[in-house]
CSV table of C-alpha atoms in Angstrom, one decimal:
chain,number,residue,atom,x,y,z
A,23,MET,CA,-11.9,-70.9,-0.3
A,24,ILE,CA,-10.3,-73.9,1.7
A,25,GLU,CA,-12.9,-74.8,3.9
A,26,VAL,CA,-15.0,-75.7,1.3
A,27,LEU,CA,-12.8,-78.6,-0.6
A,28,PRO,CA,-13.7,-81.4,1.9
A,29,ARG,CA,-17.1,-80.8,0.7
A,30,ILE,CA,-16.0,-81.6,-2.9
A,31,PRO,CA,-15.3,-85.7,-2.7
A,32,LEU,CA,-19.0,-85.5,-1.4
A,33,TYR,CA,-20.6,-83.9,-4.3
A,34,ARG,CA,-18.9,-86.1,-6.5
A,35,ALA,CA,-20.0,-89.1,-5.2
A,36,TYR,CA,-23.8,-87.7,-5.1
A,37,ARG,CA,-23.3,-86.8,-9.0
A,38,GLU,CA,-21.9,-90.3,-9.8
A,39,TRP,CA,-23.8,-92.4,-7.2
A,40,GLY,CA,-26.9,-90.4,-5.5
A,41,TRP,CA,-25.2,-90.6,-2.1
A,42,PRO,CA,-25.1,-88.9,0.1
A,43,ARG,CA,-27.5,-86.4,-0.4
A,44,LEU,CA,-26.5,-82.9,-0.3
A,45,LEU,CA,-28.3,-79.4,-0.5
A,46,PRO,CA,-26.4,-77.0,-2.8
A,47,MET,CA,-23.2,-75.0,-1.9
A,48,ASN,CA,-23.8,-72.3,-4.3
A,49,LEU,CA,-27.4,-70.7,-4.2
A,50,THR,CA,-28.3,-68.1,-6.6
A,51,VAL,CA,-31.8,-66.3,-5.1
A,52,SER,CA,-33.1,-63.8,-7.4
A,53,ILE,CA,-35.5,-61.9,-5.4
A,54,THR,CA,-37.5,-59.5,-8.2
A,55,TYR,CA,-37.2,-59.4,-12.2
A,56,ARG,CA,-37.9,-55.6,-11.6
A,57,CYS,CA,-34.8,-53.8,-13.3
A,58,ASN,CA,-34.5,-50.3,-14.2
A,59,SER,CA,-32.0,-51.1,-16.8
A,60,ARG,CA,-33.1,-52.1,-20.6
A,61,CYS,CA,-30.2,-54.4,-21.9
A,62,LEU,CA,-29.7,-55.5,-25.1
A,63,THR,CA,-28.4,-58.8,-23.9
A,64,CYS,CA,-31.6,-59.1,-21.2
A,65,ASN,CA,-35.2,-58.9,-21.5
A,66,VAL,CA,-35.9,-60.2,-17.6
A,67,TRP,CA,-37.4,-56.5,-16.8
A,68,ARG,CA,-40.4,-57.6,-19.0
A,69,LYS,CA,-41.2,-60.4,-16.6
A,70,ARG,CA,-43.7,-60.6,-14.0
A,71,SER,CA,-43.9,-62.6,-10.7
A,72,GLU,CA,-45.6,-62.5,-7.4
A,73,GLU,CA,-42.2,-62.1,-5.7
A,74,LEU,CA,-41.6,-64.3,-2.5
A,75,ALA,CA,-42.1,-62.3,0.9
A,76,LEU,CA,-39.7,-61.5,3.5
A,77,SER,CA,-41.2,-64.0,6.1
A,78,GLU,CA,-41.2,-66.6,3.0
A,79,TRP,CA,-37.5,-66.2,2.2
A,80,ASP,CA,-36.8,-66.4,5.9
A,81,ARG,CA,-38.7,-69.7,6.0
A,82,VAL,CA,-36.6,-70.9,2.7
A,83,PHE,CA,-33.2,-69.8,4.4
A,84,ALA,CA,-34.3,-71.5,7.6
A,85,SER,CA,-34.8,-74.6,5.5
A,86,LEU,CA,-31.4,-74.6,3.8
A,87,GLY,CA,-29.6,-74.0,7.0
A,88,SER,CA,-25.7,-74.0,6.8
A,89,ALA,CA,-25.3,-75.5,3.1
A,90,PRO,CA,-24.9,-72.6,1.0
A,91,TYR,CA,-21.2,-71.4,1.0
A,92,TRP,CA,-21.6,-68.8,-1.5
A,93,ILE,CA,-25.0,-67.1,-1.9
A,94,THR,CA,-25.5,-65.0,-5.0
A,95,VAL,CA,-28.5,-62.1,-4.5
A,96,SER,CA,-29.5,-61.4,-8.0
A,97,GLY,CA,-32.8,-60.2,-9.8
A,98,GLY,CA,-33.5,-58.0,-12.3
A,99,GLU,CA,-31.8,-55.3,-10.2
A,100,PRO,CA,-31.5,-56.9,-6.6
A,101,LEU,CA,-31.3,-53.4,-4.8
A,102,LEU,CA,-34.5,-51.9,-6.2
A,103,ARG,CA,-36.3,-54.2,-3.9
A,104,ALA,CA,-37.3,-51.9,-0.6
A,105,ASP,CA,-36.5,-55.1,1.7
A,106,VAL,CA,-33.4,-56.3,0.3
A,107,VAL,CA,-31.2,-55.5,3.3
A,108,GLU,CA,-33.4,-57.4,5.5
A,109,VAL,CA,-33.5,-60.5,2.9
A,110,VAL,CA,-30.1,-60.6,2.8
A,111,GLY,CA,-29.7,-60.3,6.4
A,112,SER,CA,-32.3,-63.2,6.8
A,113,ALA,CA,-30.0,-65.3,4.6
A,114,TYR,CA,-27.1,-64.6,6.6
A,115,ARG,CA,-28.5,-65.5,10.1
A,116,HIS,CA,-29.9,-68.9,8.8
A,117,CYS,CA,-27.1,-69.5,6.4
A,118,ARG,CA,-24.3,-67.8,7.4
A,119,PRO,CA,-22.4,-67.9,3.8
A,120,ALA,CA,-18.7,-67.2,3.4
A,121,ILE,CA,-19.6,-65.2,0.4
A,122,ILE,CA,-22.7,-63.1,-0.5
A,123,ASN,CA,-22.4,-61.8,-4.3
A,124,ILE,CA,-24.5,-58.8,-5.1
A,125,PRO,CA,-24.6,-57.9,-9.0
A,126,THR,CA,-26.0,-54.1,-9.6
A,127,ASN,CA,-26.4,-51.8,-12.4
A,128,GLY,CA,-25.7,-48.8,-10.5
A,129,LEU,CA,-28.3,-46.5,-11.7
A,130,LEU,CA,-29.7,-45.5,-8.4
A,131,PRO,CA,-26.0,-44.1,-6.2
A,132,ASP,CA,-27.5,-43.1,-3.3
A,133,ARG,CA,-29.7,-45.9,-2.8
A,134,ILE,CA,-27.2,-48.4,-3.7
A,135,THR,CA,-24.6,-46.9,-1.5
A,136,GLU,CA,-26.9,-47.0,1.5
A,137,ARG,CA,-28.2,-50.3,0.9
A,138,VAL,CA,-24.8,-52.4,0.3
A,139,ASP,CA,-23.4,-50.2,3.5
A,140,ALA,CA,-26.2,-51.8,5.7
A,141,ILE,CA,-25.8,-55.2,4.2
A,142,ALA,CA,-21.9,-54.9,4.6
A,143,ARG,CA,-22.2,-53.8,8.5
A,144,MET,CA,-25.1,-56.5,9.1
A,145,CYS,CA,-23.1,-59.7,7.4
A,146,ALA,CA,-19.9,-59.0,9.0
A,147,ALA,CA,-18.5,-62.5,9.1
A,148,SER,CA,-18.9,-62.9,5.1
A,149,GLN,CA,-17.1,-61.5,2.6
A,150,VAL,CA,-19.7,-59.1,0.7
A,151,ILE,CA,-18.9,-59.0,-3.1
A,152,VAL,CA,-20.6,-56.0,-5.2
A,153,ASN,CA,-20.2,-56.3,-8.8
A,154,LEU,CA,-21.1,-53.1,-10.7
A,155,SER,CA,-22.2,-53.9,-14.4
A,156,LEU,CA,-19.9,-52.2,-17.1
A,157,ASP,CA,-20.2,-53.1,-20.4
A,158,GLY,CA,-18.5,-49.9,-22.2
A,159,TRP,CA,-17.0,-46.7,-21.6
A,160,GLY,CA,-19.5,-43.7,-21.8
A,161,GLU,CA,-22.3,-43.8,-24.5
A,162,GLN,CA,-21.3,-47.5,-25.5
A,163,HIS,CA,-22.5,-48.6,-22.3
A,164,ASP,CA,-25.5,-46.6,-22.3
A,165,GLY,CA,-26.2,-47.8,-25.9
A,166,ILE,CA,-25.9,-51.6,-24.5
A,167,ARG,CA,-28.0,-50.8,-21.5
A,168,ASN,CA,-30.7,-48.7,-23.4
A,169,VAL,CA,-30.8,-46.2,-20.5
A,170,PRO,CA,-29.1,-42.4,-21.3
A,171,GLY,CA,-27.1,-41.7,-18.2
A,172,CYS,CA,-26.4,-44.9,-17.2
A,173,PHE,CA,-22.8,-44.7,-17.3
A,174,GLU,CA,-22.6,-41.9,-15.0
A,175,ASN,CA,-24.9,-43.3,-12.4
A,176,ALA,CA,-23.0,-46.4,-12.5
A,177,LEU,CA,-19.5,-44.1,-11.9
A,178,ALA,CA,-21.2,-42.2,-9.3
A,179,THR,CA,-22.2,-45.6,-7.3
A,180,TYR,CA,-18.7,-46.5,-7.7
A,181,ARG,CA,-17.3,-43.7,-6.0
A,182,GLY,CA,-20.0,-44.2,-3.2
A,183,LEU,CA,-19.2,-47.6,-2.6
A,184,ARG,CA,-15.5,-47.2,-3.0
A,185,ARG,CA,-15.9,-44.6,-0.1
A,186,LEU,CA,-17.4,-47.0,2.4
A,187,SER,CA,-15.7,-48.1,5.1
A,188,ALA,CA,-16.5,-51.9,5.3
A,189,PRO,CA,-13.4,-54.4,5.7
A,190,ASN,CA,-15.7,-57.2,4.1
A,191,LEU,CA,-16.7,-55.6,1.1
A,192,THR,CA,-14.8,-56.5,-2.0
A,193,LEU,CA,-15.8,-54.0,-5.1
A,194,GLY,CA,-15.4,-55.3,-8.5
A,195,ILE,CA,-16.7,-54.3,-11.9
A,196,HIS,CA,-18.7,-57.0,-14.3
A,197,THR,CA,-18.7,-57.1,-18.1
A,198,VAL,CA,-21.0,-58.9,-20.4
A,199,ILE,CA,-19.2,-60.0,-23.2
A,200,SER,CA,-21.6,-59.9,-26.4
A,201,ARG,CA,-21.8,-59.2,-30.0
A,202,HIS,CA,-22.4,-55.7,-29.1
A,203,ASN,CA,-18.9,-55.2,-27.2
A,204,VAL,CA,-16.5,-58.5,-28.2
A,205,ASP,CA,-14.5,-56.2,-30.4
A,206,ALA,CA,-13.8,-53.3,-28.1
A,207,ILE,CA,-12.9,-55.2,-25.2
A,208,PRO,CA,-9.1,-54.6,-25.0
A,209,ALA,CA,-10.4,-50.4,-25.0
A,210,ILE,CA,-13.1,-51.3,-22.5
A,211,TYR,CA,-10.5,-53.1,-20.2
A,212,ASP,CA,-8.0,-50.3,-20.6
A,213,ARG,CA,-10.5,-47.5,-19.5
A,214,LEU,CA,-12.0,-49.7,-16.9
A,215,ARG,CA,-9.1,-50.6,-14.9
A,216,THR,CA,-8.4,-46.6,-14.2
A,217,LEU,CA,-11.0,-47.3,-11.8
A,218,ALA,CA,-9.1,-49.8,-10.0
A,219,PRO,CA,-11.6,-52.1,-8.8
A,220,ASP,CA,-10.7,-55.0,-6.3
A,221,SER,CA,-11.6,-57.3,-9.2
A,222,TYR,CA,-12.7,-57.3,-13.0
A,223,ILE,CA,-14.9,-60.2,-14.2
A,224,THR,CA,-16.3,-61.2,-17.4
A,225,GLU,CA,-19.2,-63.7,-18.6
A,226,ILE,CA,-20.0,-64.2,-22.1
A,227,ALA,CA,-23.6,-63.4,-23.1
A,228,GLU,CA,-26.0,-66.2,-23.4
A,229,GLU,CA,-29.3,-67.0,-24.5
A,230,ARG,CA,-31.1,-68.0,-21.1
A,231,VAL,CA,-34.6,-69.4,-20.7
A,232,GLU,CA,-34.8,-67.0,-17.2
A,233,LEU,CA,-33.7,-63.7,-19.2
A,234,ASP,CA,-36.3,-64.6,-22.3
A,235,THR,CA,-33.0,-64.2,-24.8
A,236,VAL,CA,-33.2,-67.6,-26.3
A,237,GLY,CA,-32.9,-67.1,-30.3
A,238,SER,CA,-31.6,-63.3,-29.5
A,239,ASP,CA,-28.2,-64.3,-31.3
A,240,ILE,CA,-26.2,-62.2,-28.9
A,241,THR,CA,-23.7,-64.7,-28.2
A,242,PRO,CA,-20.3,-63.9,-29.8
A,243,GLY,CA,-18.8,-66.2,-32.0
A,244,LEU,CA,-15.7,-68.2,-31.7
A,245,ASP,CA,-12.6,-66.3,-33.2
A,246,ASP,CA,-14.2,-62.8,-31.8
A,247,TYR,CA,-14.5,-64.2,-28.3
A,248,SER,CA,-11.1,-65.9,-28.4
A,249,ARG,CA,-9.3,-62.7,-29.6
A,250,ALA,CA,-10.8,-61.0,-26.3
A,251,ALA,CA,-10.2,-63.9,-23.6
A,252,ARG,CA,-6.5,-64.3,-25.2
A,253,PHE,CA,-6.1,-60.5,-24.2
A,254,LEU,CA,-7.9,-60.6,-20.4
A,255,ARG,CA,-5.8,-63.6,-20.0
A,256,ALA,CA,-2.6,-61.8,-20.7
A,257,GLU,CA,-4.1,-59.0,-18.7
A,258,LEU,CA,-4.5,-61.4,-15.9
A,259,GLN,CA,-1.2,-62.4,-16.0
A,260,LYS,CA,0.2,-58.7,-15.0
A,261,ALA,CA,-2.4,-58.3,-12.2
A,262,SER,CA,-1.7,-58.8,-8.5
A,263,ARG,CA,-4.3,-59.8,-6.5
A,264,SER,CA,-5.1,-60.9,-2.8
A,265,GLY,CA,-7.7,-62.7,-0.8
A,266,VAL,CA,-10.7,-63.6,-2.5
A,267,ALA,CA,-10.0,-61.8,-6.0
A,268,ARG,CA,-6.6,-63.7,-6.1
A,269,VAL,CA,-8.6,-67.0,-6.2
A,270,ALA,CA,-11.5,-65.9,-8.6
A,271,GLN,CA,-8.6,-64.8,-10.8
A,272,ALA,CA,-7.1,-68.2,-10.5
A,273,PHE,CA,-10.5,-69.6,-11.6
A,274,ARG,CA,-11.5,-67.3,-14.3
A,275,VAL,CA,-8.3,-68.4,-16.1
A,276,GLN,CA,-9.9,-71.7,-16.8
A,277,TYR,CA,-13.2,-70.1,-17.3
A,278,TYR,CA,-12.0,-68.2,-20.4
A,279,ASP,CA,-10.2,-71.7,-21.5
A,280,LEU,CA,-13.7,-73.5,-20.7
A,281,VAL,CA,-15.7,-70.9,-22.9
A,282,GLN,CA,-13.7,-71.2,-25.6
A,283,SER,CA,-14.0,-74.9,-25.8
A,284,TRP,CA,-17.8,-74.9,-25.3
A,285,LEU,CA,-18.0,-72.3,-28.1
A,286,HIS,CA,-16.2,-74.8,-30.5
A,287,GLU,CA,-17.6,-77.8,-29.4
A,288,GLN,CA,-20.9,-77.0,-28.0
A,289,ARG,CA,-21.1,-79.7,-25.3
A,290,GLN,CA,-20.6,-80.1,-21.6
A,291,ILE,CA,-17.0,-79.5,-21.6
A,292,ILE,CA,-16.3,-80.4,-18.0
A,293,PRO,CA,-19.3,-82.4,-15.8
A,294,CYS,CA,-21.8,-80.2,-14.8
A,295,TYR,CA,-23.0,-80.0,-11.1
A,296,ALA,CA,-25.7,-77.8,-11.5
A,297,GLY,CA,-28.4,-79.6,-9.7
A,298,TRP,CA,-26.1,-81.3,-7.2
A,299,ALA,CA,-23.7,-78.5,-6.0
A,300,SER,CA,-25.3,-75.6,-7.3
A,301,ALA,CA,-29.1,-74.1,-7.8
A,302,GLN,CA,-31.2,-71.1,-8.3
A,303,ILE,CA,-34.4,-70.0,-6.7
A,304,SER,CA,-36.8,-67.6,-8.7
A,305,PRO,CA,-38.8,-64.6,-7.4
A,306,ASP,CA,-41.8,-66.1,-7.1
A,307,GLY,CA,-40.3,-69.7,-5.4
A,308,ASP,CA,-39.5,-71.9,-8.5
A,309,VAL,CA,-36.5,-73.9,-7.6
A,310,TRP,CA,-34.2,-74.4,-10.8
A,311,PHE,CA,-30.9,-76.1,-11.5
A,312,CYS,CA,-29.8,-73.2,-13.4
A,313,CYS,CA,-31.2,-70.3,-15.4
A,314,ILE,CA,-30.2,-71.5,-18.6
A,315,ARG,CA,-33.2,-74.0,-18.6
A,316,ALA,CA,-34.7,-72.2,-15.7
A,317,GLU,CA,-36.6,-75.6,-15.7
A,318,SER,CA,-38.7,-75.8,-12.5
A,319,VAL,CA,-38.5,-78.6,-10.2
A,320,GLY,CA,-41.2,-77.6,-7.7
A,321,ASN,CA,-42.3,-74.6,-6.1
A,322,LEU,CA,-41.3,-73.6,-2.5
A,323,ARG,CA,-44.8,-72.2,-1.8
A,324,LYS,CA,-46.4,-75.2,-2.5
A,325,SER,CA,-44.0,-77.2,-0.7
A,326,GLY,CA,-44.3,-75.3,2.8
A,327,TYR,CA,-41.1,-73.7,1.9
A,328,ASP,CA,-39.3,-76.8,2.4
A,329,PHE,CA,-36.0,-76.7,0.2
A,330,ARG,CA,-35.1,-80.2,0.9
A,331,LYS,CA,-38.6,-81.7,-0.2
A,332,VAL,CA,-38.1,-80.0,-3.5
A,333,TRP,CA,-34.9,-80.7,-4.2
A,334,PHE,CA,-35.0,-84.4,-3.4
A,335,GLY,CA,-38.3,-84.8,-5.4
A,336,GLU,CA,-38.7,-86.7,-8.3
A,337,ARG,CA,-38.7,-84.0,-10.7
A,338,ALA,CA,-35.3,-83.0,-9.4
A,339,THR,CA,-34.1,-86.6,-10.0
A,340,ALA,CA,-35.7,-86.6,-13.4
A,341,LEU,CA,-33.7,-83.5,-14.6
A,342,ARG,CA,-30.4,-84.6,-12.9
A,343,LYS,CA,-30.3,-87.9,-15.2
A,344,SER,CA,-30.8,-85.2,-18.2
A,345,ILE,CA,-27.9,-82.7,-17.1
A,346,LYS,CA,-25.5,-86.0,-16.3
A,347,SER,CA,-26.5,-87.6,-20.0
A,348,GLY,CA,-25.5,-84.3,-21.4
A,349,GLU,CA,-28.5,-83.3,-22.9
A,350,CYS,CA,-27.8,-79.8,-22.2
A,351,HIS,CA,-24.4,-77.5,-21.9
A,352,CYS,CA,-23.9,-74.0,-21.4
A,353,PRO,CA,-21.1,-71.6,-20.6
A,354,LEU,CA,-23.1,-70.3,-17.5
A,355,ALA,CA,-20.2,-68.6,-15.3
A,356,ASN,CA,-21.7,-68.6,-11.5
A,357,ALA,CA,-22.4,-72.7,-12.3
A,358,ALA,CA,-19.1,-73.0,-14.4
A,359,TYR,CA,-16.8,-72.0,-10.9
A,360,THR,CA,-18.7,-74.7,-9.2
A,361,ASN,CA,-18.2,-77.1,-11.9
A,362,MET,CA,-14.8,-76.4,-11.7
A,363,LEU,CA,-14.1,-76.5,-8.2
A,364,CYS,CA,-15.6,-80.2,-8.5
A,365,HIS,CA,-13.4,-81.2,-11.6
A,366,VAL,CA,-10.3,-82.5,-10.4
A,367,PRO,CA,-8.2,-81.1,-13.5
A,368,SER,CA,-9.4,-77.6,-13.3
A,369,LEU,CA,-8.9,-77.4,-9.2
A,370,MET,CA,-5.4,-78.5,-9.9
A,371,ARG,CA,-4.5,-75.8,-12.6
A,372,ALA,CA,-6.4,-73.1,-10.6
A,373,GLY,CA,-4.2,-74.4,-7.6
A,374,TRP,CA,-0.9,-74.2,-9.6
A,375,THR,CA,-1.7,-70.7,-10.2
A,376,LEU,CA,-2.3,-69.8,-6.6
A,377,ILE,CA,0.7,-71.5,-5.7
A,378,GLY,CA,3.0,-70.4,-8.7
A,379,GLY,CA,1.6,-67.1,-8.8
A,380,ARG,CA,1.5,-67.1,-12.8
A,381,ILE,CA,-1.0,-68.3,-15.0
A,382,ARG,CA,0.0,-71.7,-17.0
A,383,PRO,CA,0.0,-71.5,-20.8
A,384,GLU,CA,-3.4,-71.4,-22.7
A,385,GLN,CA,-5.0,-75.0,-23.0
A,386,SER,CA,-4.9,-76.8,-26.2
């Protein structure tokens, strides 16, 4: 993480004055909309796209070069794609990201374990983080994911991944906090921590254009979320982590505070750097600044797979003005961590947690 700090002032200058023009350091690549879950908090499985082929992704990653520090390979269920190992390998070869993050629903234990093993071995110089999605324990998880037996398959996947001998692999558990489980978060956490994951992360369910959940009323209210966040904050204070997990823990404290402020005020709580420091590519090659608006600033197929041409184009410039003026706001976790890196007070609070080894009191 230290190596990315010198880039922070440059991104701040880029957002403020438009120079120096930089490519994103946080990139999400959605390689498929296909998914074998039917979650109450996500309708992405209903979407169809003409997915970029491996050869196309190869050209995209070559145009990005070493700019991305953190690449999230997402979906849908990204590990459903038959050539996912090769796609991730292309990203690794061209971009050499420090971190490769892969979320999974865990429904196909053998396939997922085999492909993660291959990815971790191929990307030896990157920290590979696999986050297994668990939104409850047992039948509660199956109910939210709308797939019978989902929980048992996820546990089998967890056990398979835990057995892998890969020093660069971090195995985490990820929970989406929604109206369907917010009251049960303490009980869910107490059960999930018995699995002893390398990290435990949560994000709030939100209405996203990408997931076709606008108007779905899945986001928990302020009071309910605050109770869950206070519990998780207290548990973080007890936990002892190292390496990437410890850094993530320090920023997660800030994230809980940020989401509560957003639920209360419904505005950009700290400056958003989506469109400057973070971006997303859809399965069919559209470039988005984030998945909340999922507003295309150009398509990579139509630009000869030249990310720069799209990123620095007129549509991108216009959307940056909209974001900078606060016309949108959200608690999107992936972008929020980048925003906090670029926000000096948040960065200092996270640093205090890391250096002091303890969590500061909740911000008022």
